[in-house]
Amino acid sequence: MAEPTALALRLRELERCFQGVVPTAIATCSPEGIPNVTCLSIVHRVDDEHLALSFQFFRKTRANVLAHPAAQFLVFDPVTAVQYRMDAEYVRTEHEGPTFERLRVTLDAVASQTGMTGIFTLHGADIYRVRAVEELAHDLDLDDVVGAPDVVRSLETLSARLESCEDLDELLEVTLEGLETLFDHRQSMILFADGAGTRLYAVASRGFAASGVGAEVPMGHGLIGTAALERRPIRVTNFWKEVTMVEAVRAVAGDRAPATEVAREIPLPGLPNVGSQLAVPILARDRTIGVISVQSANPGRLTHVDESALATLARYLAAAIQLAGARSAPDALSGRSYARPPAGESPVRVRHHASDDSVFLDDEYLIKGVSGRILVRLLGICERDGRVDFTNRELRLDESLRLGGFRDNLEARLILLRRRLEERTPAIRIVKTGRGRFRLELTRPFELARVP
Amino acid sequence: MRPPAFDEDELRALIDLGVSILVATRSAHLEPHATRATGLRLLGGDRIEVLLPRATSSRSIAHLEDNGEIAVLIATPRTFAAMQLKGRATGFTATTPEHLELSDAQLRAFADALAPMGQTRKQARNAWSFDAIVVSVDVTSAFAQTPGPGAGARVGGTRDG
């Protein structure tokens, strides 16, 4: 066989074609001469000459190429509508290595998000070498095509804004606001990992019907949990297609795999009919700080460019979060003010369950875990001493809060608690009074009840 | 009486969703070839017609004239639900205004299906507005092609082709 020659069009220039927006077709032929054509669920570009297809279910295509390796792909650029035809040949199936891992992680994430863990299984990554690429005739006016936004400039702008943020609260706000105004990601959220590294909790979101702040995701579950556990970005370009596949699997499997319900009191923010989603871990050396995730109602909206941009942004954010933590750490309480909660109003009934540190306000769930412990601690001090001014530092040193050293982000827990209070009641508020300082503002008295 | 190779009603429902029509042929050396067709017409009795644009399908047309072996995939980009028909090309004719009207209607439906994905209607329609040839196909078998464990399963009856 002749040595492969460089392609006139490199596959990287056709990256948009592989995102699953418009089906990619693959034609093969059986040894008996019967042609076959099918749409591909996942096409990954390995390098400038190779494509990888996920091998999940045995298909005619596979049987054909194992017997007779010639194949032809027909791809469609979803932006320009130009079509390309690629002569290719099946070369091997990989069961390990970076390409297999990339396919496996995405598949695992979708499987766990759709309750299909153990049913969606990657058997292998089928590698094809592309020998020739041909652009098909068209009469399109390509001048009409809207150019891609300048991602580098947007990153420069947003990273500069992050540098000037004072604290974590501002960092989160600026990040999500920038994702919308500079990158047109209208639905976004940031989750932080807890101190034990077993769960993630939503600390900020933008563009969803409900903020979902306080929602928890187990590490390794769904796109977000998998991105955190595997420490790599995960992107699903066409969720509608995945849903079709899930429904097809359920129909064939006689619905033996009901969706996995993850117990959580606050639903994770999400679009009702999500088309595409991207989750990128926020990493600090060996530690996973959290995950930043964007969603779109449209399949194909989130591309490899968005993935690279968000991964870069996550690095800026990780550095900025660590810097903000270092800045706020040495702050001490300068003046302490004391105030009694106002009398006359009916008291807010605050119920604390020690078993999971869940807190209910007037029988409505508010929060649990570390944030729950913090609120009860603050109210306890207020009840005992009448004090309402606090510092982050004293909380960080408070052993009763069991913060798990520096691994649990106290600032993130406080932001979460403040936002949950804002959503649930006007009676109790946490208000920033300076860097590393805050005040408990009470418009009604409270009754603190502790139950096991 | 033999059962039909495919359920026309089921296929019509799929076409109504807005579909892309993909065709595979093969050379005398069993090299597969893929192209995009338009204007799928169901004629009853396991016979169909598709339009192949000459500018993008010259090799497909040559293959069909040579050996007649054809596979036609009807897939909706919205959900990837799909059906594949296999059979033999039995004739080639020029397009009539009726063919072009049907082709245009199907392209409009396809463009509508793509619209939520950021595709403009103009782009989707322009992609295939070429002079085309009508290929008549005798369908011998049909396969469910929606992604999943059922993909590739034969639907309908079988005919020797």
Coordinates of C-alpha atoms in Angstrom, one line a residue:
Chain A
M1 CA 0.0 0.0 0.0
A2 CA 1.3 3.5 -0.8
E3 CA 2.5 5.7 2.0
P4 CA -0.2 8.2 3.0
T5 CA 0.2 11.6 1.5
A6 CA -0.7 14.9 3.2
L7 CA -4.3 15.8 2.7
A8 CA -5.1 18.9 0.7
L9 CA -7.6 19.8 3.5
R10 CA -6.5 19.0 7.0
L11 CA -9.1 17.4 9.2
R12 CA -8.6 20.1 11.8
E13 CA -10.0 22.6 9.3
L14 CA -13.2 20.6 9.2
E15 CA -13.6 20.3 13.0
R16 CA -17.1 21.9 12.9
C17 CA -18.3 19.0 10.7
F18 CA -17.7 16.4 13.4
Q19 CA -19.8 17.9 16.1
G20 CA -22.9 15.9 15.4
V21 CA -25.1 18.8 14.4
V22 CA -26.0 17.5 11.0
P23 CA -25.6 13.7 10.7
T24 CA -22.3 12.5 9.3
A25 CA -22.8 9.6 6.9
I26 CA -20.6 6.7 6.5
A27 CA -20.8 4.4 3.4
T28 CA -19.3 0.9 3.4
C29 CA -19.7 -2.2 1.3
S30 CA -20.1 -5.8 2.2
P31 CA -17.8 -8.4 0.5
E32 CA -21.0 -9.5 -1.4
G33 CA -21.2 -6.0 -2.9
I34 CA -24.1 -4.6 -0.9
P35 CA -23.6 -1.0 0.0
N36 CA -24.6 0.3 3.4
V37 CA -25.1 3.9 4.7
T38 CA -25.6 5.0 8.2
C39 CA -25.4 8.1 10.4
L40 CA -22.8 8.3 13.0
S41 CA -23.5 9.1 16.6
I42 CA -20.0 10.2 17.5
V43 CA -17.1 11.2 15.3
H44 CA -13.9 12.3 17.0
R45 CA -11.0 13.8 15.1
V46 CA -7.8 12.1 16.3
D47 CA -5.3 14.1 14.2
D48 CA -5.1 15.6 10.8
E49 CA -5.5 12.2 9.1
H50 CA -7.5 10.0 11.5
L51 CA -11.0 9.8 12.8
A52 CA -12.3 7.7 15.6
L53 CA -15.8 6.2 15.9
S54 CA -17.2 4.9 19.1
F55 CA -18.1 1.2 18.9
Q56 CA -21.0 0.7 21.2
F57 CA -23.5 -1.5 19.4
F58 CA -22.5 -3.9 16.7
R59 CA -23.5 -2.7 13.3
K60 CA -23.4 -3.6 9.7
T61 CA -20.8 -0.8 9.2
R62 CA -18.4 -2.6 11.5
A63 CA -19.0 -6.0 9.9
N64 CA -18.4 -4.5 6.5
V65 CA -15.1 -2.7 7.4
L66 CA -13.7 -5.7 9.3
A67 CA -14.1 -7.7 6.1
H68 CA -13.4 -4.9 3.6
P69 CA -11.9 -1.7 5.2
A70 CA -12.9 0.9 2.5
A71 CA -15.3 3.5 3.8
Q72 CA -16.5 6.9 2.7
F73 CA -17.6 9.7 5.0
L74 CA -19.9 12.5 3.9
V75 CA -19.8 15.5 6.3
F76 CA -21.6 18.8 6.4
D77 CA -20.3 22.0 7.8
P78 CA -23.1 23.3 10.0
V79 CA -22.0 26.9 9.6
T80 CA -21.3 27.2 5.9
A81 CA -23.5 24.2 4.7
V82 CA -20.6 23.1 2.5
Q83 CA -20.3 19.3 2.2
Y84 CA -17.1 17.3 2.1
R85 CA -16.6 13.7 1.0
M86 CA -13.7 11.7 2.5
D87 CA -12.2 8.5 1.3
A88 CA -11.1 6.5 4.3
E89 CA -10.2 3.1 5.5
Y90 CA -10.7 1.3 8.8
V91 CA -7.2 0.7 10.3
R92 CA -7.7 -0.7 13.8
T93 CA -9.9 -0.8 17.0
E94 CA -8.4 0.7 20.2
H95 CA -9.4 -0.5 23.6
E96 CA -7.1 1.8 25.6
G97 CA -5.1 5.0 25.2
P98 CA -6.0 8.7 24.9
T99 CA -8.5 8.4 22.1
F100 CA -10.4 5.5 23.7
E101 CA -10.3 7.4 27.1
R102 CA -11.7 10.5 25.5
L103 CA -14.6 8.6 24.0
R104 CA -15.2 6.6 27.1
V105 CA -15.3 9.6 29.5
T106 CA -17.9 11.4 27.3
L107 CA -20.0 8.2 27.0
D108 CA -19.8 7.5 30.7
A109 CA -20.9 11.1 31.5
V110 CA -23.9 10.9 29.2
A111 CA -24.7 7.4 30.5
S112 CA -24.8 8.5 34.1
Q113 CA -26.6 11.7 33.3
T114 CA -29.3 9.7 31.5
G115 CA -29.5 6.8 34.0
M116 CA -27.8 4.4 31.5
T117 CA -24.6 3.6 33.4
G118 CA -23.5 0.0 32.5
I119 CA -25.8 -0.1 29.5
F120 CA -24.0 2.5 27.4
T121 CA -20.7 0.8 27.2
L122 CA -17.8 1.7 24.9
H123 CA -16.4 -1.5 23.4
G124 CA -13.7 0.2 21.4
A125 CA -12.6 3.2 19.4
D126 CA -12.6 2.3 15.6
I127 CA -9.8 4.3 13.9
Y128 CA -10.1 5.3 10.3
R129 CA -7.4 6.9 8.2
V130 CA -8.7 9.5 5.8
R131 CA -6.9 9.3 2.4
A132 CA -8.6 12.1 0.5
V133 CA -11.0 15.0 1.2
E134 CA -13.1 16.5 -1.6
E135 CA -15.3 19.6 -1.3
L136 CA -18.6 19.1 -3.0
A137 CA -19.9 21.5 -5.5
H138 CA -22.3 24.2 -4.1
D139 CA -23.7 27.5 -5.0
L140 CA -23.5 29.0 -1.5
D141 CA -22.6 32.6 -0.9
L142 CA -20.0 32.0 1.8
D143 CA -19.7 35.8 2.3
D144 CA -23.0 35.5 4.1
V145 CA -21.5 33.3 6.8
V146 CA -21.1 35.1 10.1
G147 CA -17.6 34.9 11.4
A148 CA -16.7 33.3 14.7
P149 CA -16.5 35.7 17.7
D150 CA -13.0 36.8 18.6
V151 CA -12.4 34.3 21.5
V152 CA -8.9 35.5 22.3
R153 CA -10.0 39.0 22.7
S154 CA -12.9 37.9 24.9
L155 CA -10.6 35.9 27.1
E156 CA -8.2 38.8 27.4
T157 CA -11.1 41.1 28.5
L158 CA -12.5 38.6 31.0
S159 CA -9.1 37.6 32.5
A160 CA -8.4 41.4 33.0
R161 CA -11.7 41.8 34.8
L162 CA -11.0 38.7 37.0
E163 CA -7.7 40.2 38.0
S164 CA -9.4 43.2 39.5
C165 CA -12.0 41.3 41.5
E166 CA -11.8 41.7 45.3
D167 CA -13.2 38.4 46.5
L168 CA -14.7 35.1 45.5
D169 CA -18.2 36.6 45.3
E170 CA -17.2 39.1 42.8
L171 CA -15.1 36.6 40.8
L172 CA -18.2 34.3 40.4
E173 CA -20.4 37.2 39.3
V174 CA -17.9 38.6 36.9
T175 CA -17.2 35.2 35.4
L176 CA -20.8 34.4 34.7
E177 CA -21.6 37.9 33.5
G178 CA -18.6 37.7 31.1
L179 CA -19.7 34.3 29.8
E180 CA -22.9 35.9 28.7
T181 CA -21.8 39.2 27.4
L182 CA -18.5 38.2 25.9
F183 CA -19.1 34.6 24.8
D184 CA -22.9 34.6 24.5
H185 CA -23.2 31.6 26.9
R186 CA -26.6 32.6 28.4
Q187 CA -26.9 29.6 30.8
S188 CA -24.0 29.0 33.0
M189 CA -23.2 27.7 36.5
I190 CA -20.2 27.2 38.8
L191 CA -20.0 24.4 41.4
F192 CA -17.4 23.9 44.1
A193 CA -16.1 20.6 45.4
D194 CA -16.7 19.9 49.1
G195 CA -13.8 19.3 51.5
A196 CA -14.1 15.6 51.3
G197 CA -14.0 15.6 47.5
T198 CA -17.2 13.5 47.2
R199 CA -19.7 16.1 46.1
L200 CA -20.0 19.3 44.2
Y201 CA -22.4 22.1 45.2
A202 CA -23.7 24.9 42.9
V203 CA -22.6 28.2 44.3
A204 CA -23.6 30.5 41.4
S205 CA -25.6 30.3 38.2
R206 CA -27.0 32.6 35.5
G207 CA -29.8 32.4 33.0
F208 CA -31.8 29.5 34.4
A209 CA -35.5 29.7 35.6
A210 CA -34.3 28.7 39.1
S211 CA -30.9 29.5 40.3
G212 CA -30.3 26.0 41.8
V213 CA -27.8 27.4 44.2
G214 CA -27.1 24.8 46.8
A215 CA -27.9 21.9 44.5
E216 CA -25.5 19.0 44.9
V217 CA -23.9 16.6 42.4
P218 CA -22.0 13.5 43.5
M219 CA -18.5 13.3 42.1
G220 CA -18.5 11.2 39.0
H221 CA -22.2 11.7 38.2
G222 CA -23.3 13.2 34.9
L223 CA -21.3 15.6 32.8
I224 CA -20.4 17.9 35.7
G225 CA -19.5 15.2 38.2
T226 CA -17.5 13.3 35.6
A227 CA -15.6 16.4 34.5
A228 CA -14.6 16.9 38.2
L229 CA -13.7 13.3 38.8
E230 CA -11.8 12.7 35.5
R231 CA -10.3 16.3 35.6
R232 CA -11.0 16.9 32.0
P233 CA -13.6 18.9 30.0
I234 CA -16.7 17.0 28.8
R235 CA -18.8 18.3 26.0
V236 CA -22.0 16.9 24.6
T237 CA -22.8 18.6 21.3
N238 CA -26.2 17.1 20.6
F239 CA -28.2 16.0 23.6
W240 CA -31.3 15.4 21.6
K241 CA -29.5 12.7 19.8
E242 CA -28.4 11.2 23.1
V243 CA -32.0 11.2 24.3
T244 CA -33.0 9.4 21.1
M245 CA -30.4 6.8 21.8
V246 CA -31.5 6.4 25.4
E247 CA -35.1 6.0 24.3
A248 CA -34.0 3.4 21.8
V249 CA -32.0 1.6 24.4
R250 CA -35.0 1.7 26.8
A251 CA -37.4 0.4 24.2
V252 CA -35.1 -2.5 23.3
A253 CA -34.2 -3.2 26.9
G254 CA -37.9 -3.3 28.0
D255 CA -37.2 -0.2 30.1
R256 CA -35.1 -2.3 32.5
A257 CA -33.0 0.8 33.2
P258 CA -35.1 3.5 34.8
A259 CA -33.4 6.9 35.2
T260 CA -31.1 7.0 38.3
E261 CA -32.6 9.5 40.7
V262 CA -30.0 11.3 42.7
A263 CA -31.3 12.4 46.0
R264 CA -31.0 16.2 46.3
E265 CA -33.2 18.7 47.9
I266 CA -32.4 21.5 45.4
P267 CA -32.6 20.6 41.7
L268 CA -29.5 21.3 39.7
P269 CA -30.0 24.4 37.4
G270 CA -30.7 23.2 33.9
L271 CA -32.6 24.0 30.7
P272 CA -35.7 21.8 30.3
N273 CA -34.8 20.8 26.8
V274 CA -31.0 21.1 26.8
G275 CA -29.4 20.8 23.3
S276 CA -25.8 20.9 24.2
Q277 CA -23.7 21.2 27.4
L278 CA -20.1 21.6 28.3
A279 CA -18.5 21.0 31.7
V280 CA -14.9 22.0 32.5
P281 CA -13.1 21.4 35.8
I282 CA -11.5 24.2 37.7
L283 CA -8.2 22.7 38.8
A284 CA -5.4 23.8 41.2
R285 CA -2.5 21.5 40.9
D286 CA -3.7 18.2 42.4
R287 CA -6.9 19.6 43.7
T288 CA -10.3 20.0 42.0
I289 CA -11.7 23.3 43.1
G290 CA -14.9 22.8 41.2
V291 CA -16.6 22.8 37.8
I292 CA -17.8 25.5 35.4
S293 CA -20.6 24.5 33.1
V294 CA -22.5 26.1 30.2
Q295 CA -25.7 24.9 28.5
S296 CA -27.5 25.8 25.4
A297 CA -31.0 25.0 24.1
N298 CA -29.5 24.4 20.7
P299 CA -27.7 21.3 19.6
G300 CA -24.3 22.1 18.1
R301 CA -24.1 25.5 19.9
L302 CA -21.1 24.4 22.0
T303 CA -18.1 23.7 19.9
H304 CA -14.4 22.7 20.4
V305 CA -13.7 26.4 20.4
D306 CA -16.0 26.9 23.3
E307 CA -14.3 24.0 25.1
S308 CA -10.8 25.5 24.7
A309 CA -12.0 28.9 25.7
L310 CA -13.8 27.7 28.8
A311 CA -10.8 25.5 29.8
T312 CA -8.5 28.5 29.5
L313 CA -11.0 30.6 31.5
A314 CA -11.1 27.9 34.2
R315 CA -7.4 28.2 34.6
Y316 CA -7.6 32.0 35.1
L317 CA -10.4 31.4 37.5
A318 CA -8.5 28.8 39.5
A319 CA -5.6 31.2 39.9
A320 CA -7.9 34.1 40.8
I321 CA -9.8 32.0 43.4
Q322 CA -6.6 30.9 45.1
L323 CA -5.4 34.5 45.1
A324 CA -8.7 35.8 46.5
G325 CA -8.4 33.1 49.3
A326 CA -4.9 34.2 50.2
R327 CA -6.0 37.9 50.2
S328 CA -8.9 37.4 52.6
A329 CA -7.2 35.0 55.0
P330 CA -5.3 37.4 57.3
D331 CA -8.2 39.8 57.9
A332 CA -9.2 40.2 61.5
L333 CA -12.3 41.6 63.2
S334 CA -11.8 45.2 64.0
G335 CA -15.0 46.3 65.6
R336 CA -17.8 44.2 67.0
S337 CA -21.3 45.4 67.0
Y338 CA -24.1 43.9 69.1
A339 CA -27.7 44.0 68.3
R340 CA -30.8 42.3 69.5
P341 CA -33.1 40.8 66.9
P342 CA -36.2 43.0 66.7
A343 CA -39.1 42.1 68.9
G344 CA -42.7 42.2 68.0
E345 CA -42.5 40.3 64.7
S346 CA -43.3 36.6 64.8
P347 CA -40.1 34.6 65.2
V348 CA -38.6 32.6 62.3
R349 CA -38.5 29.0 63.4
V350 CA -35.0 27.7 62.5
R351 CA -34.8 23.9 62.8
H352 CA -31.4 22.2 62.7
H353 CA -31.0 18.5 62.1
A354 CA -27.7 17.4 63.5
S355 CA -27.6 14.2 61.5
D356 CA -26.9 16.0 58.2
D357 CA -26.8 19.6 59.3
S358 CA -29.9 20.4 57.3
V359 CA -31.6 23.6 58.2
F360 CA -35.3 24.4 57.8
L361 CA -36.8 27.9 58.1
D362 CA -40.5 27.8 59.1
D363 CA -40.5 24.1 57.9
E364 CA -39.1 24.9 54.5
Y365 CA -35.8 23.4 53.5
L366 CA -32.9 25.9 53.3
I367 CA -29.5 24.2 53.2
K368 CA -27.5 21.4 54.6
G369 CA -23.9 20.4 55.3
V370 CA -21.2 22.9 56.0
S371 CA -23.4 25.9 55.1
G372 CA -26.1 24.6 57.4
R373 CA -23.5 24.3 60.3
I374 CA -22.3 27.9 59.6
L375 CA -25.8 29.4 59.8
V376 CA -26.6 27.6 63.0
R377 CA -23.2 28.6 64.5
L378 CA -23.8 32.3 63.5
L379 CA -27.4 32.2 64.9
G380 CA -26.1 30.5 68.1
I381 CA -23.5 33.2 68.7
C382 CA -26.1 35.9 68.0
E383 CA -28.6 34.2 70.4
R384 CA -26.0 33.9 73.1
D385 CA -24.0 37.1 72.8
G386 CA -26.2 39.3 70.6
R387 CA -23.3 39.7 68.2
V388 CA -24.1 40.0 64.5
D389 CA -20.7 41.0 63.0
F390 CA -18.4 38.2 62.0
T391 CA -15.2 37.6 60.1
N392 CA -14.3 34.8 57.7
R393 CA -11.2 34.2 59.7
E394 CA -12.9 33.4 62.9
L395 CA -15.1 30.9 61.0
R396 CA -12.1 29.3 59.4
L397 CA -10.5 28.8 62.9
D398 CA -13.8 27.5 64.4
E399 CA -13.3 23.8 64.9
S400 CA -17.0 23.2 65.5
L401 CA -17.6 23.9 61.8
R402 CA -15.4 21.0 60.7
L403 CA -14.3 22.8 57.6
G404 CA -11.9 20.1 56.5
G405 CA -8.8 22.3 56.5
F406 CA -8.3 24.4 53.5
R407 CA -9.8 21.9 51.2
D408 CA -13.3 23.2 51.7
N409 CA -13.8 26.7 50.5
L410 CA -15.4 28.7 53.3
E411 CA -16.0 31.8 51.1
A412 CA -18.0 29.6 48.6
R413 CA -20.0 28.1 51.5
L414 CA -20.8 31.6 52.7
I415 CA -21.8 32.8 49.2
L416 CA -24.0 29.8 48.9
L417 CA -25.6 30.4 52.3
R418 CA -26.2 34.1 51.5
R419 CA -27.8 33.3 48.2
R420 CA -30.0 30.6 49.6
L421 CA -31.2 33.0 52.3
E422 CA -31.9 35.6 49.7
E423 CA -34.1 33.1 47.8
R424 CA -36.0 31.8 50.8
T425 CA -36.6 34.6 53.3
P426 CA -36.2 38.3 53.9
A427 CA -35.9 37.7 57.6
I428 CA -32.3 36.6 57.8
R429 CA -29.6 38.1 55.5
I430 CA -25.9 37.9 55.3
V431 CA -24.4 41.3 54.2
K432 CA -20.8 41.9 53.4
T433 CA -19.3 44.7 55.5
G434 CA -15.7 44.6 54.2
R435 CA -13.1 42.2 52.9
G436 CA -13.5 39.0 54.9
R437 CA -16.2 40.5 57.1
F438 CA -20.0 40.2 57.1
R439 CA -23.0 41.0 59.2
L440 CA -26.1 39.0 60.0
E441 CA -29.1 41.2 59.4
L442 CA -32.3 40.1 61.1
T443 CA -35.7 41.7 60.4
R444 CA -37.5 39.2 62.6
P445 CA -36.5 37.4 65.8
F446 CA -35.7 33.7 65.5
E447 CA -36.2 30.5 67.5
L448 CA -33.4 28.0 67.1
A449 CA -34.4 24.4 67.6
R450 CA -31.8 21.6 67.5
V451 CA -33.0 18.1 66.7
P452 CA -30.8 15.0 66.3
Chain B
M1 CA -48.3 -12.7 -1.2
R2 CA -45.0 -11.5 0.2
P3 CA -45.0 -8.8 2.9
P4 CA -43.9 -5.3 2.0
A5 CA -40.2 -4.6 2.5
F6 CA -41.0 -1.5 4.5
D7 CA -43.9 0.3 6.1
E8 CA -44.7 3.3 3.9
D9 CA -46.7 5.0 6.7
E10 CA -43.8 4.8 9.1
L11 CA -41.5 6.2 6.5
R12 CA -43.9 9.0 5.6
A13 CA -44.0 10.0 9.3
L14 CA -40.2 10.1 9.4
I15 CA -40.1 12.2 6.2
D16 CA -42.5 14.7 7.7
L17 CA -40.0 15.4 10.5
G18 CA -37.6 16.9 8.0
V19 CA -35.0 14.4 6.8
S20 CA -31.7 14.2 5.1
I21 CA -31.5 11.5 2.4
L22 CA -28.2 9.8 2.1
V23 CA -27.3 7.3 -0.6
A24 CA -24.6 4.7 -0.8
T25 CA -23.5 3.0 -4.0
R26 CA -20.4 1.0 -4.8
S27 CA -17.9 0.6 -7.7
A28 CA -17.1 -2.6 -9.5
H29 CA -14.2 -2.9 -7.0
L30 CA -16.5 -2.6 -4.1
E31 CA -15.4 0.9 -3.2
P32 CA -18.3 2.5 -1.3
H33 CA -19.5 6.0 -2.3
A34 CA -21.8 8.3 -0.4
T35 CA -23.9 11.2 -1.6
R36 CA -26.9 13.3 -0.6
A37 CA -30.2 12.9 -2.4
T38 CA -33.4 14.9 -2.4
G39 CA -37.0 14.4 -3.3
L40 CA -37.7 10.9 -1.9
R41 CA -41.0 9.7 -3.4
L42 CA -42.9 6.5 -2.3
L43 CA -44.5 4.9 -5.2
G44 CA -46.1 1.8 -3.5
G45 CA -45.2 -1.8 -4.1
D46 CA -41.7 -1.4 -2.5
R47 CA -40.8 1.1 -5.2
I48 CA -39.3 4.5 -4.5
E49 CA -37.7 7.4 -6.4
V50 CA -34.9 9.7 -5.3
L51 CA -33.3 12.7 -7.0
L52 CA -29.5 12.7 -7.3
P53 CA -27.9 16.1 -8.1
R54 CA -25.6 15.6 -11.1
A55 CA -23.0 18.0 -9.8
T56 CA -22.4 16.1 -6.6
S57 CA -23.4 12.6 -7.5
S58 CA -21.7 11.7 -10.9
R59 CA -19.9 8.8 -9.4
S60 CA -23.0 7.5 -7.7
I61 CA -24.9 7.7 -11.0
A62 CA -22.1 5.8 -12.8
H63 CA -22.1 3.1 -10.1
L64 CA -25.9 2.7 -10.4
E65 CA -25.7 2.4 -14.1
D66 CA -22.9 -0.2 -13.7
N67 CA -24.4 -2.5 -11.0
G68 CA -27.6 -0.9 -9.6
E69 CA -26.8 -1.7 -5.9
I70 CA -28.1 1.1 -3.7
A71 CA -28.7 1.9 -0.1
V72 CA -30.9 4.9 0.9
L73 CA -30.8 6.3 4.5
I74 CA -33.6 8.5 5.6
A75 CA -32.6 10.3 8.8
T76 CA -33.9 13.3 10.8
P77 CA -31.1 15.5 12.1
R78 CA -33.3 16.5 15.0
T79 CA -33.2 13.2 16.8
F80 CA -31.2 10.9 14.5
A81 CA -34.2 8.6 14.0
A82 CA -33.5 6.8 10.8
M83 CA -34.5 4.0 8.4
Q84 CA -32.3 2.4 5.7
L85 CA -33.7 1.0 2.4
K86 CA -31.7 -1.3 0.3
G87 CA -32.4 -2.4 -3.3
R88 CA -31.5 -2.0 -6.9
A89 CA -31.8 1.0 -9.2
T90 CA -34.1 0.1 -12.0
G91 CA -34.3 3.2 -14.1
F92 CA -33.2 6.8 -14.7
T93 CA -35.4 9.6 -15.9
A94 CA -35.4 13.4 -16.1
T95 CA -37.1 15.4 -13.4
T96 CA -40.6 16.8 -13.8
P97 CA -42.0 19.9 -12.1
E98 CA -43.8 17.5 -9.7
H99 CA -40.4 16.0 -8.7
L100 CA -38.9 19.4 -8.1
E101 CA -41.9 20.6 -6.1
L102 CA -41.6 17.5 -3.8
S103 CA -37.8 18.0 -3.5
D104 CA -38.3 21.6 -2.6
A105 CA -40.9 20.7 0.1
Q106 CA -38.6 18.1 1.6
L107 CA -35.7 20.6 1.6
R108 CA -37.9 23.1 3.4
A109 CA -38.8 20.6 6.1
F110 CA -35.2 19.6 6.4
A111 CA -34.2 23.3 6.8
D112 CA -36.9 23.7 9.4
A113 CA -35.5 20.8 11.3
L114 CA -32.0 22.3 11.1
A115 CA -33.1 25.9 12.0
P116 CA -32.9 25.4 15.8
M117 CA -29.3 24.3 15.3
G118 CA -28.3 27.6 13.9
Q119 CA -28.6 26.6 10.3
T120 CA -30.2 29.2 8.0
R121 CA -32.9 28.0 5.7
K122 CA -31.2 29.6 2.7
Q123 CA -28.0 27.6 3.4
A124 CA -29.8 24.3 3.8
R125 CA -31.8 24.8 0.6
N126 CA -29.0 26.1 -1.5
A127 CA -26.8 23.1 -0.7
W128 CA -28.7 20.8 -3.1
S129 CA -30.4 23.1 -5.6
F130 CA -28.8 21.5 -8.6
D131 CA -29.9 19.8 -11.8
A132 CA -30.8 16.3 -10.8
I133 CA -31.6 12.9 -12.3
V134 CA -34.5 10.7 -11.0
V135 CA -33.4 7.2 -9.9
S136 CA -36.1 4.6 -9.6
V137 CA -35.4 2.0 -6.9
D138 CA -36.9 -1.4 -6.3
V139 CA -36.5 -1.9 -2.5
T140 CA -35.7 -5.4 -1.3
S141 CA -35.1 -4.9 2.4
A142 CA -35.4 -2.2 5.1
F143 CA -33.5 -1.7 8.4
A144 CA -34.2 0.4 11.5
Q145 CA -31.2 2.7 11.8
T146 CA -32.0 4.8 14.8
P147 CA -28.8 4.8 17.0
G148 CA -29.0 2.2 19.7
P149 CA -29.0 -1.6 20.2
G150 CA -31.8 -2.0 17.6
A151 CA -29.8 -0.3 14.9
G152 CA -29.4 -2.5 11.9
A153 CA -32.4 -4.7 12.7
R154 CA -34.4 -5.7 9.7
V155 CA -38.0 -4.3 9.5
G156 CA -40.7 -5.4 7.2
G157 CA -40.6 -8.4 5.0
T158 CA -37.7 -9.7 2.8
R159 CA -37.4 -10.0 -0.9
D160 CA -34.9 -11.5 -3.0
G161 CA -33.3 -8.6 -4.9

